[in-house]
């Protein structure tokens, strides 16, 4: 290394963490010599003085040194993991109407965050705007300007199906212009990941994409950034790196997990995939409660996986599974409804929904189809569509516990608490052992400050589950909406808190 380059390396490293060694050093050498010449500097020392005194010149140099390589639908398996596995779980975790918040950190010219929007739009259609909020940040102002312009050359479309390009882009003299509704869905920020302060809007993320950026940083910088992300992420959240970088980023800040051969990091334990979640399932540590009203779908899998027949489980993982299931749906409706139910219980929401769509409207299994579809729609927060199907199910089976419980859940989620209570009471009337109805009723009563009644309902949950941990069989088609372990843990905690509050009130009276 030439000693002359050292000040440039140090300045850039201290500012944004880029390590300029090897190929990057060669690049630095060419760029500083060329810049010095263009700016009329006699030598590199003079150019160094120039960039030290001019923020603009320094930014320009940094922009030339960043590697902005990106394209649409890069690492499509990760996008599939996101849309088909992670997003449904995040939506299922939501207890309010807040959108799912996603950050693309080091977004370059926007292909990554826009790919997320397109992939989500493919599944959620017009509801994408209300369900998701996507932010994106990069150090380099030039690429951010390109991202905001939303016009891309052929080069950005390496991984894109023609049909996607046709539907989301319009050919122009200068390239392909991205549809406005996609552009409007991403907020871009200038972001230096090494800065002490990030823009205040960057907060409360459910998911952060940090792909193909960490490779330019050393260990210390990566650790600094992980800690910054930790502060930006919700208690239960996910961090995704490029598949080749993930192992080198297991720095002890987040937990590294694996799902179907893909690795990602989690904060909290709600999104731990089934295989590793099963290990910790028996005991919920007191300092790390899963305080969720709805069971993540991955958790539902644990319970089903234990009881499902291995033959069926294997059949479902065959590579030709989709084709064979579809074939079976056409030929043996009843058996296949069972397979679809298995998919629902396994959290394979999109596939289950697609298969349910292919069921004839007037089939004998219409009642079950309505319930399974409602469950999937409920987890996607498509409440009115779910409600319509539940009404249909109730005309077919007026005391359907599955349907009534989901009615209550919808109203609870929509904060129509009186109606929610009525439905949960109907469930309890029909099936007194249905502990999820007691649990949700208790939650509502607690929030309404009906402390005595709330405590009794939580105690009922504990009583039912201690007598029979597999109670809840009154739900015929849909999975339990809350894991048994969570229900026990949360009911115990709420009971203890309520007892202490009631005690204080009595003493003060
Ligand atoms: C190779 S691109 C990755 C783009 C996209 N994430 C992808 O995977 O296709 C790396 C991006 O990281 C950005 N970057 C580098 N250092 C950064 C820093 N300290 N803060 C924010 N962005 C940075 C660069 O400007 C560049 O656009």
Coordinates of C-alpha atoms and ligand atoms in Angstrom, one line a residue:
X1 CA 0.0 0.0 0.0
X2 CA 1.3 3.5 -0.8
X3 CA 1.5 5.7 2.3
X4 CA -0.1 8.4 0.2
X5 CA -3.4 6.5 0.2
X6 CA -3.5 6.0 4.0
X7 CA -5.2 9.4 4.8
X8 CA -8.0 8.7 2.3
X9 CA -8.5 5.2 3.6
X10 CA -8.7 6.5 7.2
X11 CA -11.1 9.4 6.3
X12 CA -13.5 7.1 4.4
X13 CA -13.3 4.3 7.0
X14 CA -14.0 6.7 9.9
X15 CA -16.9 8.3 8.1
X16 CA -18.8 5.3 6.7
X17 CA -16.9 2.1 7.6
X18 CA -15.8 1.1 4.1
X19 CA -12.7 -1.0 4.3
X20 CA -10.6 -0.1 1.2
X21 CA -8.2 -3.0 0.8
X22 CA -7.3 -5.3 -2.1
X23 CA -9.5 -4.6 -5.1
X24 CA -11.0 -1.6 -3.3
X25 CA -7.6 -0.1 -2.7
X26 CA -6.8 -0.3 -6.4
X27 CA -10.1 1.4 -7.1
X28 CA -9.3 4.1 -4.5
X29 CA -5.9 4.7 -6.1
X30 CA -7.4 5.3 -9.6
X31 CA -10.2 7.5 -8.3
X32 CA -8.0 9.8 -6.1
X33 CA -5.5 10.3 -8.9
X34 CA -8.2 11.0 -11.4
X35 CA -10.0 13.4 -9.0
X36 CA -6.8 15.2 -8.1
X37 CA -6.1 15.8 -11.8
X38 CA -9.7 16.9 -12.6
X39 CA -9.8 19.4 -9.7
X40 CA -6.4 20.9 -10.7
X41 CA -4.5 19.6 -7.6
X42 CA -0.8 19.3 -8.1
X43 CA -0.6 16.1 -6.0
X44 CA -2.5 13.8 -3.6
X45 CA -1.6 15.9 -0.6
X46 CA -3.3 18.9 -2.1
X47 CA -6.3 16.8 -3.0
X48 CA -6.4 15.5 0.6
X49 CA -6.6 19.2 1.8
X50 CA -9.4 19.8 -0.7
X51 CA -11.6 17.0 0.5
X52 CA -10.9 17.9 4.1
X53 CA -12.1 21.4 3.5
X54 CA -15.1 20.6 1.2
X55 CA -17.9 18.4 2.4
X56 CA -19.2 18.2 -1.1
X57 CA -15.9 17.0 -2.6
X58 CA -15.6 14.4 0.2
X59 CA -19.2 13.1 -0.4
X60 CA -18.4 12.9 -4.1
X61 CA -15.4 10.8 -3.4
X62 CA -17.4 8.5 -1.0
X63 CA -20.1 8.1 -3.7
X64 CA -17.4 7.0 -6.1
X65 CA -16.1 4.4 -3.7
X66 CA -19.4 2.7 -2.7
X67 CA -20.4 -0.4 -4.7
X68 CA -24.0 0.1 -5.8
X69 CA -24.5 -3.2 -7.6
X70 CA -28.1 -4.2 -7.3
X71 CA -31.0 -5.5 -9.4
X72 CA -34.7 -6.4 -9.0
X73 CA -35.6 -9.6 -7.3
X74 CA -32.1 -10.3 -6.2
X75 CA -32.0 -13.6 -4.2
X76 CA -35.6 -14.4 -5.0
X77 CA -35.7 -17.3 -2.5
X78 CA -35.3 -14.7 0.3
X79 CA -38.2 -12.7 -1.1
X80 CA -40.2 -15.8 -1.2
X81 CA -39.3 -16.6 2.4
X82 CA -40.4 -13.1 3.3
X83 CA -43.7 -13.1 1.6
X84 CA -44.8 -16.7 2.1
X85 CA -43.4 -17.4 5.6
X86 CA -42.3 -14.4 7.5
X87 CA -44.9 -11.8 6.6
X88 CA -47.8 -14.0 7.4
X89 CA -46.3 -14.6 10.8
X90 CA -45.7 -10.9 11.4
X91 CA -49.2 -10.1 10.4
X92 CA -50.5 -12.8 12.7
X93 CA -48.5 -11.2 15.6
X94 CA -50.1 -7.8 15.1
X95 CA -52.5 -6.9 17.7
X96 CA -53.3 -3.5 16.3
X97 CA -53.9 -1.9 12.9
X98 CA -50.3 -0.6 12.6
X99 CA -48.7 -1.5 9.3
X100 CA -45.8 -3.9 9.1
X101 CA -42.6 -1.8 9.0
X102 CA -39.7 -2.8 6.8
X103 CA -36.4 -1.1 6.3
X104 CA -34.0 -1.7 3.4
X105 CA -30.7 -0.6 4.8
X106 CA -28.2 0.1 2.0
X107 CA -30.9 0.2 -0.6
X108 CA -28.7 1.5 -3.5
X109 CA -30.8 2.7 -6.4
X110 CA -34.0 1.2 -5.0
X111 CA -34.3 -2.1 -6.7
X112 CA -34.4 -4.0 -3.4
X113 CA -37.2 -2.0 -1.6
X114 CA -39.2 -1.8 -4.8
X115 CA -38.9 -5.5 -5.3
X116 CA -40.3 -5.9 -1.8
X117 CA -43.3 -3.7 -2.7
X118 CA -43.9 -5.6 -5.9
X119 CA -43.7 -9.0 -4.2
X120 CA -46.1 -7.9 -1.5
X121 CA -48.4 -6.3 -4.1
X122 CA -48.5 -9.6 -5.9
X123 CA -50.0 -11.2 -2.8
X124 CA -51.9 -8.4 -1.0
X125 CA -52.9 -6.2 -4.0
X126 CA -54.3 -2.8 -3.1
X127 CA -54.1 -3.6 0.6
X128 CA -50.3 -3.4 0.4
X129 CA -50.3 0.3 1.0
X130 CA -52.3 0.0 4.2
X131 CA -50.6 -3.2 5.5
X132 CA -46.9 -2.3 4.9
X133 CA -44.7 0.7 5.4
X134 CA -41.4 0.5 3.6
X135 CA -38.4 2.7 4.3
X136 CA -35.1 2.6 2.5
X137 CA -31.8 4.3 3.2
X138 CA -28.4 4.7 1.6
X139 CA -25.3 6.7 2.1
X140 CA -25.0 7.7 -1.5
X141 CA -27.1 10.6 -2.7
X142 CA -26.6 9.8 -6.4
X143 CA -28.2 6.3 -6.1
X144 CA -31.0 7.8 -3.9
X145 CA -31.8 10.3 -6.6
X146 CA -32.0 7.4 -9.1
X147 CA -34.2 5.4 -6.8
X148 CA -36.6 8.3 -6.4
X149 CA -36.7 8.9 -10.2
X150 CA -37.7 5.2 -10.6
X151 CA -36.4 4.8 -14.1
X152 CA -34.3 1.7 -14.8
X153 CA -32.2 0.2 -17.5
X154 CA -32.2 -3.3 -18.9
X155 CA -29.4 -4.1 -16.5
X156 CA -31.7 -3.9 -13.4
X157 CA -34.0 -6.6 -14.7
X158 CA -31.7 -9.6 -14.5
X159 CA -34.0 -11.5 -12.2
X160 CA -37.4 -10.2 -13.3
X161 CA -40.1 -12.2 -15.1
X162 CA -41.4 -10.5 -18.2
X163 CA -44.9 -10.5 -16.8
X164 CA -43.8 -8.5 -13.8
X165 CA -42.0 -6.0 -16.0
X166 CA -45.0 -5.6 -18.2
X167 CA -47.3 -5.0 -15.3
X168 CA -45.2 -2.7 -13.1
X169 CA -43.1 -0.8 -15.6
X170 CA -43.7 1.4 -18.7
X171 CA -41.1 1.5 -21.4
X172 CA -39.6 5.0 -22.0
X173 CA -36.9 6.5 -24.1
X174 CA -34.5 6.4 -21.1
X175 CA -35.5 2.9 -19.8
X176 CA -38.4 1.5 -17.9
X177 CA -40.4 3.7 -15.6
X178 CA -41.8 2.1 -12.4
X179 CA -45.5 2.4 -11.7
X180 CA -46.2 5.4 -9.4
X181 CA -48.2 3.4 -6.8
X182 CA -45.0 1.3 -6.2
X183 CA -42.8 4.3 -6.1
X184 CA -45.1 6.0 -3.6
X185 CA -44.9 3.1 -1.2
X186 CA -41.2 3.6 -0.4
X187 CA -39.8 6.5 1.7
X188 CA -36.1 7.1 0.9
X189 CA -33.6 8.6 3.4
X190 CA -30.0 9.5 3.3
X191 CA -28.6 7.1 5.9
X192 CA -25.0 6.6 7.1
X193 CA -25.1 3.3 8.9
X194 CA -22.1 4.4 10.9
X195 CA -23.6 7.6 12.2
X196 CA -24.4 8.0 15.9
X197 CA -27.8 9.4 15.0
X198 CA -30.1 7.9 12.3
X199 CA -33.0 9.9 10.8
X200 CA -35.7 9.9 13.5
X201 CA -38.3 8.4 11.2
X202 CA -36.3 5.1 11.1
X203 CA -37.8 3.2 14.0
X204 CA -40.0 0.3 15.1
X205 CA -39.1 -2.1 12.4
X206 CA -40.6 -5.6 12.1
X207 CA -38.1 -6.5 9.4
X208 CA -34.8 -5.1 8.3
X209 CA -33.1 -6.0 5.0
X210 CA -29.4 -5.5 5.2
X211 CA -28.2 -7.4 2.2
X212 CA -24.9 -7.2 0.3
X213 CA -23.7 -4.2 2.4
X214 CA -21.9 -5.8 5.4
X215 CA -19.3 -7.4 3.1
X216 CA -17.6 -3.9 2.8
X217 CA -17.3 -3.6 6.6
X218 CA -15.0 -5.0 9.2
X219 CA -16.2 -6.9 12.3
X220 CA -16.2 -3.8 14.5
X221 CA -18.3 -1.9 12.1
X222 CA -20.7 -4.8 11.6
X223 CA -21.2 -5.1 15.3
X224 CA -21.8 -1.4 15.7
X225 CA -24.5 -1.6 13.0
X226 CA -26.1 -4.6 14.5
X227 CA -26.4 -2.7 17.8
X228 CA -27.9 0.2 16.0
X229 CA -30.4 -2.1 14.3
X230 CA -31.3 -3.6 17.6
X231 CA -32.4 -0.2 18.8
X232 CA -34.5 0.3 15.7
X233 CA -36.2 -3.1 15.8
X234 CA -39.4 -4.1 17.6
X235 CA -39.2 -6.6 20.4
X236 CA -40.2 -9.3 18.0
X237 CA -38.5 -8.7 14.7
X238 CA -36.3 -10.1 11.9
X239 CA -33.0 -9.2 10.2
X240 CA -32.2 -10.5 6.8
X241 CA -28.7 -10.4 5.2
X242 CA -27.6 -11.7 1.9
X243 CA -27.3 -15.5 2.0
X244 CA -23.5 -15.5 1.6
X245 CA -23.0 -12.9 4.4
X246 CA -25.2 -14.3 7.1
X247 CA -22.8 -16.6 8.8
X248 CA -20.2 -13.9 9.1
X249 CA -22.7 -11.7 10.9
X250 CA -23.5 -14.0 13.7
X251 CA -22.2 -11.5 16.2
X252 CA -24.2 -12.3 19.3
X253 CA -26.6 -9.4 19.0
X254 CA -29.4 -11.4 17.3
X255 CA -30.2 -15.1 17.2
X256 CA -29.3 -16.9 14.0
X257 CA -32.0 -19.3 12.8
X258 CA -32.8 -21.4 9.8
X259 CA -35.9 -22.2 7.9
X260 CA -35.8 -24.7 5.0
X261 CA -32.2 -24.0 4.3
X262 CA -32.4 -20.2 4.6
X263 CA -30.8 -18.3 7.4
X264 CA -31.8 -15.1 9.1
X265 CA -31.6 -13.4 12.4
X266 CA -34.4 -12.8 15.0
X267 CA -34.9 -10.6 17.9
X268 CA -37.2 -12.0 20.5
X269 CA -38.5 -15.5 19.9
X270 CA -41.8 -15.1 18.1
X271 CA -40.3 -15.8 14.7
X272 CA -38.0 -18.6 15.7
X273 CA -38.7 -21.4 13.1
X274 CA -40.4 -24.5 14.3
X275 CA -37.3 -26.7 14.5
X276 CA -35.5 -24.5 16.9
X277 CA -38.7 -23.2 18.6
X278 CA -39.7 -26.7 19.6
X279 CA -36.6 -26.9 21.8
X280 CA -37.5 -23.9 23.9
X281 CA -41.2 -24.5 23.7
X282 CA -41.6 -26.3 27.0
X283 CA -40.4 -23.5 29.1
X284 CA -41.0 -19.8 28.5
X285 CA -38.3 -17.8 30.4
X286 CA -39.9 -15.3 32.7
X287 CA -37.8 -12.4 31.5
X288 CA -38.7 -13.0 27.9
X289 CA -42.4 -13.5 27.7
X290 CA -44.2 -14.0 24.4
X291 CA -46.8 -11.4 25.1
X292 CA -48.8 -11.9 21.9
X293 CA -52.6 -12.2 21.7
X294 CA -52.4 -14.4 18.6
X295 CA -50.2 -17.4 18.2
X296 CA -47.6 -17.0 15.5
X297 CA -48.4 -19.6 12.8
X298 CA -45.0 -21.2 13.3
X299 CA -46.0 -22.0 16.8
X300 CA -49.2 -23.6 15.5
X301 CA -47.0 -25.9 13.5
X302 CA -45.3 -27.2 16.7
X303 CA -48.5 -28.6 18.1
X304 CA -49.6 -30.1 14.8
X305 CA -46.2 -31.5 13.9
X306 CA -46.2 -33.5 17.1
X307 CA -49.5 -35.2 16.2
X308 CA -49.4 -35.4 12.5
X309 CA -48.8 -38.6 10.7
X310 CA -45.2 -38.9 9.3
X311 CA -46.4 -40.2 6.0
X312 CA -48.6 -37.2 5.4
X313 CA -45.8 -34.9 6.5
X314 CA -43.4 -36.5 4.1
X315 CA -45.9 -36.4 1.3
X316 CA -46.3 -32.6 1.9
X317 CA -42.6 -32.0 1.5
X318 CA -42.2 -33.7 -1.8
X319 CA -41.1 -31.5 -4.6
X320 CA -44.1 -32.4 -6.6
X321 CA -46.4 -31.6 -3.7
X322 CA -48.2 -28.7 -5.3
X323 CA -49.1 -30.7 -8.4
X324 CA -50.1 -33.7 -6.4
X325 CA -52.2 -31.7 -4.0
X326 CA -54.0 -29.9 -6.9
X327 CA -54.5 -33.2 -8.6
X328 CA -55.9 -34.7 -5.5
X329 CA -58.2 -31.8 -4.9
X330 CA -59.9 -32.4 -8.2
X331 CA -60.3 -36.1 -7.5
X332 CA -60.8 -36.7 -3.8
X333 CA -62.3 -33.6 -2.3
X334 CA -62.6 -34.9 1.3
X335 CA -59.1 -36.3 1.7
X336 CA -57.7 -33.2 0.2
X337 CA -59.5 -30.9 2.5
X338 CA -57.5 -32.7 5.2
X339 CA -54.3 -32.0 3.4
X340 CA -55.2 -28.4 3.0
X341 CA -56.1 -28.2 6.7
X342 CA -52.6 -29.6 7.3
X343 CA -51.1 -26.8 5.2
X344 CA -53.1 -24.2 7.2
X345 CA -51.9 -25.7 10.5
X346 CA -48.3 -25.7 9.1
X347 CA -48.6 -21.9 8.4
X348 CA -48.4 -22.5 4.6
X349 CA -51.0 -19.8 4.1
X350 CA -50.5 -18.8 0.5
X351 CA -50.5 -22.3 -0.7
X352 CA -53.5 -23.3 1.3
X353 CA -55.4 -20.3 0.1
X354 CA -54.6 -21.0 -3.5
X355 CA -55.8 -24.6 -3.1
X356 CA -59.0 -23.5 -1.4
X357 CA -59.7 -21.0 -4.2
X358 CA -59.9 -24.0 -6.5
X359 CA -62.7 -25.7 -4.5
X360 CA -66.0 -25.5 -6.3
X361 CA -68.4 -23.0 -4.6
X362 CA -71.1 -25.6 -4.1
X363 CA -69.1 -28.6 -2.8
X364 CA -70.2 -30.6 0.2
X365 CA -67.2 -29.4 2.1
X366 CA -68.3 -25.8 1.7
X367 CA -68.6 -25.3 5.4
X368 CA -65.0 -26.4 6.1
X369 CA -63.7 -24.4 3.1
X370 CA -65.4 -21.2 4.5
X371 CA -63.7 -21.8 7.9
X372 CA -60.3 -22.5 6.6
X373 CA -60.4 -19.5 4.2
X374 CA -61.7 -17.3 7.0
X375 CA -58.8 -18.3 9.2
X376 CA -56.3 -17.5 6.5
X377 CA -58.0 -14.1 5.7
X378 CA -58.2 -13.3 9.4
X379 CA -54.4 -13.8 9.7
X380 CA -53.9 -11.5 6.8
X381 CA -56.2 -9.0 8.5
X382 CA -58.7 -9.1 5.7
X383 CA -61.5 -8.8 8.2
X384 CA -64.5 -8.1 6.0
X385 CA -63.8 -10.9 3.6
X386 CA -63.2 -13.3 6.5
X387 CA -66.5 -12.1 8.2
X388 CA -68.5 -12.7 5.0
X389 CA -67.3 -16.3 4.9
X390 CA -68.1 -16.8 8.6
X391 CA -71.6 -15.7 8.0
X392 CA -71.9 -18.3 5.3
X393 CA -70.4 -21.0 7.6
X394 CA -72.9 -20.0 10.3
X395 CA -75.9 -20.4 8.0
X396 CA -74.6 -24.0 7.3
X397 CA -73.8 -24.8 11.0
X398 CA -75.4 -22.2 13.3
X399 CA -73.4 -23.3 16.4
X400 CA -70.0 -23.7 14.8
X401 CA -67.4 -23.1 17.5
X402 CA -64.7 -22.4 14.9
X403 CA -66.9 -19.7 13.2
X404 CA -68.0 -18.1 16.5
X405 CA -64.5 -17.9 17.9
X406 CA -63.3 -16.3 14.7
X407 CA -66.2 -13.8 14.8
X408 CA -65.1 -12.8 18.3
X409 CA -61.5 -12.5 17.2
X410 CA -62.4 -10.2 14.3
X411 CA -64.5 -8.0 16.5
X412 CA -61.8 -7.9 19.2
X413 CA -59.2 -6.9 16.6
X414 CA -61.5 -4.2 15.3
X415 CA -62.1 -3.0 18.9
X416 CA -65.8 -3.8 18.7
X417 CA -65.5 -5.2 22.2
X418 CA -69.2 -5.6 23.1
X419 CA -69.8 -7.7 20.0
X420 CA -66.6 -9.6 20.6
X421 CA -67.7 -10.5 24.1
X422 CA -71.0 -11.7 22.9
X423 CA -69.4 -14.1 20.4
X424 CA -66.9 -15.4 23.0
X425 CA -69.8 -16.0 25.4
X426 CA -71.6 -17.9 22.7
X427 CA -68.6 -20.1 22.2
X428 CA -68.3 -20.8 25.9
X429 CA -72.0 -21.6 26.0
X430 CA -71.6 -24.1 23.2
X431 CA -68.3 -25.5 24.4
X432 CA -67.3 -24.5 28.0
X433 CA -63.9 -26.1 27.5
X434 CA -62.9 -23.8 24.7
X435 CA -60.2 -22.0 26.6
X436 CA -59.2 -19.5 23.8
X437 CA -62.7 -18.0 24.2
X438 CA -62.1 -17.6 28.0
X439 CA -58.7 -16.2 27.4
X440 CA -59.9 -13.5 24.9
X441 CA -62.8 -12.7 27.1
X442 CA -60.4 -12.2 30.0
X443 CA -58.3 -9.9 27.9
X444 CA -61.2 -7.7 27.0
X445 CA -62.5 -7.6 30.6
X446 CA -59.0 -6.7 31.9
X447 CA -58.8 -3.8 29.4
X448 CA -62.3 -2.7 30.5
X449 CA -61.1 -2.6 34.1
X450 CA -63.5 -5.4 35.1
X451 CA -60.7 -6.8 37.2
X452 CA -62.6 -9.5 39.2
X453 CA -64.3 -11.0 36.1
X454 CA -61.0 -10.9 34.1
X455 CA -59.2 -12.7 36.9
X456 CA -61.9 -15.4 37.0
X457 CA -61.7 -15.9 33.3
X458 CA -57.9 -16.3 33.3
X459 CA -58.2 -18.7 36.2
X460 CA -60.7 -20.7 34.1
X461 CA -58.1 -20.9 31.3
X462 CA -55.6 -22.3 33.8
X463 CA -58.0 -24.7 35.3
X464 CA -59.1 -26.1 31.9
X465 CA -55.5 -26.5 30.7
X466 CA -54.1 -27.9 33.9
X467 CA -56.9 -30.6 33.9
X468 CA -56.4 -31.3 30.2
X469 CA -53.5 -29.7 28.3
X470 CA -54.9 -30.9 25.0
X471 CA -58.3 -29.2 25.6
X472 CA -59.4 -27.1 22.8
X473 CA -60.6 -29.9 20.7
X474 CA -63.9 -28.1 20.2
X475 CA -62.1 -26.3 17.3
X476 CA -62.6 -28.7 14.5
X477 CA -61.0 -27.1 11.5
X478 CA -58.9 -24.2 12.5
X479 CA -55.7 -24.2 14.6
X480 CA -55.6 -23.0 18.1
X481 CA -55.1 -19.2 17.9
X482 CA -52.7 -19.1 20.8
X483 CA -50.2 -21.7 21.9
X484 CA -51.0 -23.6 25.1
X485 CA -47.7 -22.6 26.7
X486 CA -48.3 -19.0 25.9
X487 CA -51.8 -19.1 27.2
X488 CA -50.6 -20.7 30.5
X489 CA -47.8 -18.3 30.9
X490 CA -49.8 -15.2 30.1
X491 CA -52.8 -16.2 32.2
X492 CA -50.5 -16.9 35.2
X493 CA -48.9 -13.5 34.7
X494 CA -52.1 -11.6 34.3
X495 CA -53.7 -13.4 37.3
X496 CA -50.8 -12.5 39.5
X497 CA -50.9 -8.9 38.4
X498 CA -54.7 -8.6 38.8
X499 CA -54.5 -10.2 42.2
X500 CA -52.0 -7.6 43.3
X501 CA -53.9 -4.7 41.9
X502 CA -57.2 -5.9 43.5
X503 CA -55.3 -6.3 46.8
X504 CA -54.0 -2.7 46.6
X505 CA -57.5 -1.4 45.7
X506 CA -59.0 -3.2 48.7
X507 CA -56.3 -1.9 51.1
X508 CA -56.8 1.7 49.9
X509 CA -60.6 1.4 50.2
Ligands
LIG1 C1 -24.1 -3.6 -3.2 S1 -25.2 -2.4 -2.7 C2 -26.5 -3.4 -2.0 C3 -27.9 -3.0 -2.5 C4 -29.0 -3.9 -2.1 N1 -29.1 -4.0 -0.7 C5 -28.9 -5.2 -2.7 O1 -28.6 -6.2 -2.0 O2 -29.1 -5.4 -3.9 C6 -24.5 -1.7 -1.2 C7 -25.0 -0.4 -0.9 O3 -24.6 -0.1 0.5 C8 -24.4 1.3 0.6 N2 -23.6 1.7 1.7 C9 -22.3 1.5 1.9 N3 -21.8 1.9 3.1 C10 -22.9 2.5 3.7 C11 -23.1 3.1 4.9 N4 -22.1 3.4 5.8 N5 -24.4 3.6 5.2 C12 -25.4 3.4 4.3 N6 -25.2 2.8 3.1 C13 -24.0 2.3 2.8 C14 -23.8 1.7 -0.8 O4 -23.9 3.1 -1.1 C15 -24.5 0.8 -1.7 O5 -25.6 1.4 -2.4

